[in-house]
XYZ file of C-alpha atoms in Angstrom:
451
model
C 8.536 13.449 2.640
C 7.865 9.751 3.242
C 4.781 8.728 1.245
C 2.807 5.996 3.016
C 0.822 3.161 1.414
C 3.008 3.361 -1.692
C 6.572 2.054 -1.243
C 7.164 -1.486 -2.579
C 8.953 -2.618 0.584
C 5.929 -1.561 2.654
C 3.370 -3.015 0.258
C 5.033 -6.426 0.109
C 4.463 -7.352 3.742
C 0.748 -6.528 3.375
C 0.612 -8.384 0.052
C 1.980 -11.532 1.668
C -0.973 -11.440 4.098
C -3.517 -10.729 1.365
C -2.190 -13.315 -1.093
C -2.172 -15.999 1.594
C -5.797 -15.134 2.425
C -6.644 -15.714 -1.247
C -5.073 -19.168 -1.139
C -1.837 -18.376 -2.954
C 1.390 -20.124 -1.963
C 3.573 -17.291 -0.665
C 6.312 -19.399 0.938
C 8.864 -18.947 -1.844
C 8.423 -15.189 -1.996
C 8.547 -14.916 1.777
C 11.777 -16.921 1.989
C 13.484 -14.785 -0.659
C 12.396 -11.566 1.010
C 13.576 -12.573 4.468
C 16.863 -13.980 3.096
C 17.560 -10.606 1.472
C 17.030 -8.824 4.793
C 13.468 -7.673 4.200
C 10.955 -7.208 7.005
C 7.921 -9.498 6.594
C 5.903 -7.754 9.315
C 3.155 -5.430 8.036
C 3.423 -1.911 9.425
C 0.427 -0.591 11.306
C 0.859 2.914 9.886
C 1.513 1.759 6.346
C 5.203 2.650 6.133
C 8.406 2.104 8.023
C 10.391 5.113 9.150
C 13.674 4.043 7.610
C 14.286 4.270 3.888
C 14.960 0.891 2.342
C 18.163 0.161 0.481
C 17.708 0.402 -3.269
C 18.327 -3.338 -3.691
C 15.517 -4.153 -1.244
C 13.136 -1.747 -2.915
C 13.899 -3.284 -6.289
C 13.457 -6.808 -4.984
C 10.175 -5.858 -3.273
C 8.838 -4.619 -6.590
C 9.839 -7.836 -8.333
C 8.203 -9.961 -5.646
C 5.025 -7.887 -5.680
C 4.722 -8.448 -9.418
C 5.295 -12.187 -8.946
C 2.483 -12.380 -6.405
C 0.210 -10.324 -8.654
C 0.879 -12.777 -11.479
C 0.134 -15.806 -9.285
C -3.399 -17.055 -9.841
C -5.401 -17.780 -6.701
C -7.474 -20.976 -6.560
C -10.996 -20.382 -7.907
C -13.646 -19.789 -5.262
C -17.206 -19.707 -6.657
C -18.527 -18.556 -3.272
C -16.724 -15.222 -3.693
C -17.318 -14.030 -7.277
C -16.235 -10.693 -8.699
C -18.712 -10.067 -11.524
C -22.158 -8.642 -10.887
C -24.018 -11.310 -12.865
C -22.529 -13.987 -10.612
C -23.072 -11.936 -7.463
C -26.709 -11.251 -8.301
C -27.358 -15.007 -8.404
C -25.947 -15.414 -4.888
C -27.547 -12.525 -3.036
C -31.163 -11.978 -2.081
C -33.442 -9.691 -4.080
C -35.013 -7.700 -1.249
C -38.524 -6.320 -1.518
C -38.724 -2.772 -2.807
C -40.260 -0.427 -0.246
C -41.776 2.852 -1.319
C -40.128 5.837 0.391
C -42.330 7.626 2.882
C -43.161 11.306 2.965
C -40.378 11.925 5.456
C -37.604 11.034 2.990
C -36.154 14.563 3.053
C -35.905 14.531 6.844
C -34.333 11.095 6.768
C -31.753 12.124 4.193
C -30.784 15.167 6.233
C -30.483 12.844 9.221
C -28.309 10.466 7.199
C -25.859 13.180 6.141
C -25.803 14.707 9.632
C -25.440 11.337 11.316
C -22.596 10.350 9.036
C -20.777 13.618 9.684
C -21.188 13.489 13.463
C -20.132 9.837 13.689
C -17.072 10.564 11.587
C -16.051 13.513 13.778
C -16.526 11.430 16.913
C -14.005 8.873 15.700
C -11.446 11.194 14.102
C -9.256 12.066 17.120
C -8.659 8.406 17.997
C -8.108 7.031 14.499
C -5.169 4.573 14.681
C -5.382 4.366 18.488
C -6.122 0.784 19.646
C -9.105 0.085 21.829
C -6.925 -0.125 24.983
C -5.661 3.397 24.352
C -9.160 4.702 23.705
C -10.347 3.272 26.989
C -7.397 4.755 28.881
C -8.042 8.194 27.371
C -11.708 8.020 28.304
C -11.119 6.806 31.848
C -8.463 9.456 32.459
C -10.852 12.223 31.384
C -13.820 10.810 33.305
C -15.717 9.794 30.171
C -15.824 6.022 30.286
C -18.009 4.668 28.794
C -17.984 7.069 25.860
C -21.176 9.144 25.563
C -20.097 12.380 23.825
C -17.271 13.831 21.737
C -13.704 13.350 23.002
C -11.951 16.072 24.963
C -8.352 16.929 25.826
C -9.498 18.787 28.949
C -8.045 17.039 31.983
C -6.050 14.548 29.912
C -2.901 13.616 31.893
C 0.378 14.293 30.101
C 1.577 10.699 30.362
C -1.626 9.363 28.793
C -1.425 11.960 26.012
C 2.171 10.931 25.324
C 1.305 7.233 25.310
C -1.717 7.641 23.034
C -1.282 10.776 20.877
C -4.351 12.091 19.054
C -4.525 11.827 15.290
C -2.498 14.921 14.474
C -4.717 16.118 11.610
C -7.880 15.766 13.665
C -7.103 17.010 17.171
C -7.403 20.718 16.213
C -10.879 20.225 14.703
C -12.555 17.168 16.247
C -12.492 17.526 20.036
C -15.488 18.746 22.002
C -13.791 22.061 22.708
C -12.977 22.904 19.079
C -15.588 21.337 16.758
C -17.111 23.953 14.455
C -18.762 22.134 11.597
C -17.536 18.789 10.290
C -13.899 19.018 9.181
C -12.657 17.564 5.908
C -12.325 13.776 5.821
C -12.191 11.076 3.151
C -15.269 9.484 4.754
C -17.161 12.670 3.869
C -15.408 13.533 0.604
C -16.471 10.270 -1.019
C -20.259 10.617 -0.488
C -20.023 14.109 -1.976
C -18.051 12.730 -4.907
C -20.645 9.977 -5.406
C -23.366 12.605 -5.471
C -21.510 14.493 -8.192
C -20.967 11.267 -10.126
C -24.701 10.534 -10.214
C -25.555 14.120 -11.150
C -23.106 14.061 -14.064
C -23.553 10.534 -15.382
C -26.844 9.300 -13.969
C -27.528 5.830 -12.616
C -25.976 4.224 -15.686
C -22.480 5.406 -14.760
C -19.527 3.117 -15.421
C -16.422 2.333 -13.403
C -14.493 4.364 -15.968
C -16.689 7.356 -15.075
C -15.710 6.888 -11.429
C -12.032 6.758 -12.402
C -12.226 9.931 -14.475
C -14.027 11.788 -11.705
C -11.298 10.816 -9.250
C -8.655 12.219 -11.583
C -10.669 15.399 -12.190
C -11.873 16.146 -8.659
C -10.077 14.150 -5.965
C -6.699 15.346 -4.630
C -4.219 12.467 -4.749
C -2.974 13.331 -1.280
C -6.425 12.725 0.210
C -6.718 9.079 -0.801
C -5.265 6.220 1.221
C -4.601 2.458 1.163
C -6.506 0.831 -1.730
C -7.611 4.160 -3.176
C -4.011 5.395 -3.298
C -2.915 2.187 -5.030
C -5.770 2.425 -7.546
C -5.055 6.119 -8.167
C -1.412 5.264 -8.907
C -2.537 2.526 -11.293
C -4.825 4.954 -13.096
C -1.912 7.346 -13.602
C 0.045 4.432 -15.057
C -2.806 3.894 -17.565
C -4.261 0.681 -16.172
C -8.017 0.177 -16.425
C -10.452 -1.382 -13.955
C -10.484 -4.023 -12.630
C -6.684 -4.211 -12.976
C -6.524 -0.986 -10.967
C -7.782 -2.976 -7.988
C -5.314 -5.842 -8.338
C -1.892 -4.511 -9.228
C 0.417 -3.739 -6.313
C -2.651 -3.254 -4.164
C -2.515 -5.394 -1.026
C -5.329 -3.295 0.453
C -7.982 -4.609 -1.936
C -10.017 -6.202 0.866
C -9.797 -3.243 3.228
C -12.533 -0.757 4.142
C -12.066 1.928 1.465
C -14.892 0.928 -0.872
C -17.308 0.538 2.036
C -16.878 4.193 3.032
C -17.748 5.322 -0.509
C -21.088 3.542 -0.741
C -23.696 5.358 1.382
C -24.844 7.751 -1.313
C -25.744 4.870 -3.642
C -28.201 3.694 -1.002
C -29.562 7.114 -0.125
C -30.403 7.736 -3.787
C -32.072 4.310 -4.144
C -34.403 4.315 -1.119
C -36.045 0.963 -0.560
C -34.006 -0.682 -3.337
C -31.055 -2.328 -1.579
C -30.129 -4.626 -4.450
C -30.074 -1.721 -6.900
C -27.949 0.244 -4.437
C -25.567 -2.689 -4.054
C -25.065 -2.901 -7.815
C -24.235 0.819 -8.003
C -21.734 0.398 -5.168
C -20.189 -2.611 -6.923
C -19.541 -0.511 -10.039
C -17.707 2.048 -7.909
C -15.864 -0.448 -5.695
C -14.334 -2.551 -8.469
C -12.016 0.347 -9.283
C -10.023 -0.360 -6.123
C -11.272 -3.507 -4.357
C -11.890 -7.228 -4.765
C -13.791 -9.985 -2.928
C -14.764 -8.865 0.581
C -13.737 -5.310 -0.230
C -16.418 -5.315 -2.936
C -18.973 -6.978 -0.705
C -18.397 -4.427 2.045
C -19.390 -1.651 -0.354
C -22.465 -3.579 -1.468
C -23.491 -4.129 2.151
C -23.027 -0.485 3.121
C -25.123 0.655 0.162
C -27.867 -1.818 1.066
C -27.792 -0.619 4.682
C -28.222 2.979 3.497
C -30.988 2.147 0.993
C -32.966 0.350 3.674
C -32.302 2.793 6.521
C -34.057 5.676 4.753
C -37.326 3.724 4.578
C -37.226 1.164 7.419
C -38.739 1.408 10.886
C -36.099 -0.500 12.862
C -32.415 -1.239 12.848
C -33.203 -4.965 12.856
C -35.053 -4.579 9.548
C -32.095 -2.670 8.122
C -29.615 -5.349 9.168
C -31.809 -8.244 8.025
C -32.381 -6.753 4.595
C -28.800 -5.637 3.967
C -27.296 -8.914 5.187
C -29.264 -10.762 2.519
C -27.296 -8.788 -0.085
C -23.925 -10.307 0.882
C -22.612 -13.582 -0.617
C -23.666 -16.051 2.098
C -20.419 -18.045 2.234
C -18.104 -15.051 2.184
C -15.862 -13.988 5.038
C -17.794 -10.714 5.120
C -21.081 -12.519 5.785
C -19.386 -14.347 8.653
C -18.070 -11.069 10.099
C -21.485 -9.424 9.909
C -23.151 -12.375 11.615
C -20.520 -12.414 14.360
C -21.057 -8.697 14.952
C -24.820 -9.056 15.083
C -24.701 -12.068 17.365
C -22.274 -10.357 19.720
C -24.392 -7.200 19.755
C -27.481 -9.200 20.737
C -25.731 -11.194 23.416
C -25.830 -8.558 26.131
C -23.073 -8.186 28.687
C -20.893 -5.130 28.944
C -19.662 -3.125 25.976
C -16.122 -4.207 26.794
C -17.180 -7.864 26.729
C -18.600 -7.447 23.242
C -15.546 -5.631 21.936
C -13.288 -8.307 23.431
C -15.223 -10.927 21.475
C -14.705 -9.035 18.206
C -10.995 -8.696 18.902
C -10.679 -12.395 19.667
C -11.786 -13.097 16.116
C -10.248 -10.206 14.191
C -7.543 -8.674 16.363
C -4.855 -10.117 14.073
C -6.021 -8.057 11.088
C -4.946 -4.521 10.222
C -7.127 -1.782 11.668
C -8.280 -0.736 8.153
C -9.271 -4.242 6.986
C -12.934 -4.592 6.057
C -13.664 -7.678 8.203
C -13.119 -6.280 11.729
C -14.736 -3.015 10.733
C -17.815 -4.677 9.223
C -18.148 -6.799 12.357
C -17.908 -3.609 14.423
C -20.568 -1.835 12.365
C -22.972 -4.765 12.739
C -22.188 -5.040 16.445
C -22.726 -1.328 17.097
C -25.997 -1.194 15.145
C -27.368 -4.267 16.885
C -26.282 -3.174 20.343
C -27.351 0.439 19.846
C -30.900 -0.571 18.937
C -31.557 2.582 16.902
C -30.266 4.974 19.590
C -27.835 7.331 17.901
C -25.372 8.019 20.711
C -25.210 4.428 21.936
C -24.596 3.196 18.400
C -21.791 5.527 17.313
C -20.070 5.315 20.706
C -20.037 1.516 20.569
C -18.537 1.635 17.073
C -15.775 4.087 17.943
C -14.870 2.454 21.262
C -13.975 -0.785 19.448
C -10.837 0.893 18.165
C -10.338 -0.129 14.529
C -11.053 2.438 11.765
C -12.863 4.666 14.235
C -13.917 7.557 12.004
C -15.091 5.251 9.217
C -17.202 2.958 11.403
C -18.550 5.977 13.285
C -19.565 7.517 9.963
C -21.276 4.411 8.580
C -23.129 3.636 11.794
C -24.039 7.302 12.191
C -25.443 7.444 8.664
C -27.631 4.382 9.202
C -29.070 5.492 12.529
C -29.358 9.109 11.381
C -31.486 7.934 8.459
C -33.670 5.901 10.782
C -34.335 8.655 13.320
C -33.868 11.907 11.362
C -32.019 14.990 12.527
C -34.251 15.494 15.552
C -33.673 11.930 16.686
C -29.895 12.314 16.545
C -29.912 14.844 19.355
C -28.586 18.383 19.700
C -25.541 17.208 21.646
C -24.352 15.474 18.472
C -25.786 17.585 15.655
C -25.234 21.008 17.273
C -21.415 21.123 16.913
C -21.699 19.971 13.287
C -23.764 23.130 12.629
C -25.101 21.772 9.338
C -21.731 22.181 7.593
C -19.142 19.800 6.127
C -15.714 20.955 4.958
C -14.157 19.213 1.967
C -10.992 19.124 -0.106
C -13.111 18.695 -3.257
C -13.634 21.688 -5.547
C -16.289 24.070 -4.231
C -15.273 24.000 -0.592
C -17.544 23.695 2.427
C -21.023 22.259 1.836
C -24.296 22.769 3.687
C -25.971 19.551 4.771
C -29.431 20.803 3.783
C -28.139 21.331 0.252
C -26.525 17.899 0.110
C -29.745 16.312 1.339
C -31.799 18.221 -1.229
C -29.517 17.093 -4.070
C -29.730 13.515 -2.801
C -33.521 13.706 -2.710
C -33.658 14.954 -6.314
C -31.594 11.988 -7.441
C -33.834 9.592 -5.508
C -36.855 11.107 -7.269
C -35.111 10.666 -10.626
C -34.424 6.997 -9.971
C -38.061 6.402 -8.993
C -39.269 8.012 -12.234
C -36.943 5.937 -14.421
C -37.365 2.571 -12.664
């Protein structure tokens, strides 16, 4: 078995990109790696097919440790500690949850599940491949779940479905939401809050991962942090050591539940998400989690997607690369033109980054929410069509719009196949969405009582 996102020779190429983005001088390390015969090109899938020679693997480990030990130039616009972050971000007005909170929470869970399932079959497929699949099956522009019916053999060979998802996530075979890390993590966050309350620590998050989360169902930054935990490192070192994925999307996908349980309190939600995210992420990876939590906290009480975006955007460090990505996405979504035109604009800015990086995906989320205007189908379809981390952006966008419109507003064509069920690889097995929503509502009530 070839374990991805873990081998030193695969991590190094990604670390060169990440370290350079942080302002480190990587030229010496790069020269030594190339001179030894190493490949400096990051792999899209996370791992090369060939096994590296032992000497290259050893050298890659040495170079990774050198880069980890190199101190990046200080950047006060992108702090790591909450006290510094809280001084930079806006303290949004607290809005009292309305009487329809339960309906909104059920819509949030359902919307997240449906958006995730929509994007699962085409995860890792670039936007050109997604468009070709859709056109060849008569479904361009995307307006419902993907199908393999009528898919020409040559197109299927050129753009193969995600192999784990094709049996469970196409229109012809969806029966409840299948297991996915984008759905495991909100469930895990719910359990965290039930066990430890709103005063939980990052160490509590780490212990819950070790107790409940199968190691084989974590990826990129989470896999690196999990490995560091097993080697007895503590946060925030778990986010920094041999972890070139520390500004990717992983922490963002874990954050929704911190917003759903803090309705109308986006800054409080952002701080909860920060405590979770620092286990595995830094800089824009942290800010992505804070933003997603603020989106969720606002969506369950707001009346429009514009209000959600305005409020959540104020909770991001204003000079950060994430703030720039969000603004680009929003501006592009407002501009009009065809969907393809908008996606082209996003790719002009972020097409050079890996498909799991937080910046293109945050831009896509903002773009899809702005363009979708609170319409569930339009929003999740725009997110998935962009072709980066399709299931993750579909899930986040789906959760926001689902919270805004409730289950009825999502539409039977999307909610029906989900059938109110989400499978999971966490202990306890399949969960009912009504139960998840009820547990979330109880926690929201608890936070209101203790505020």
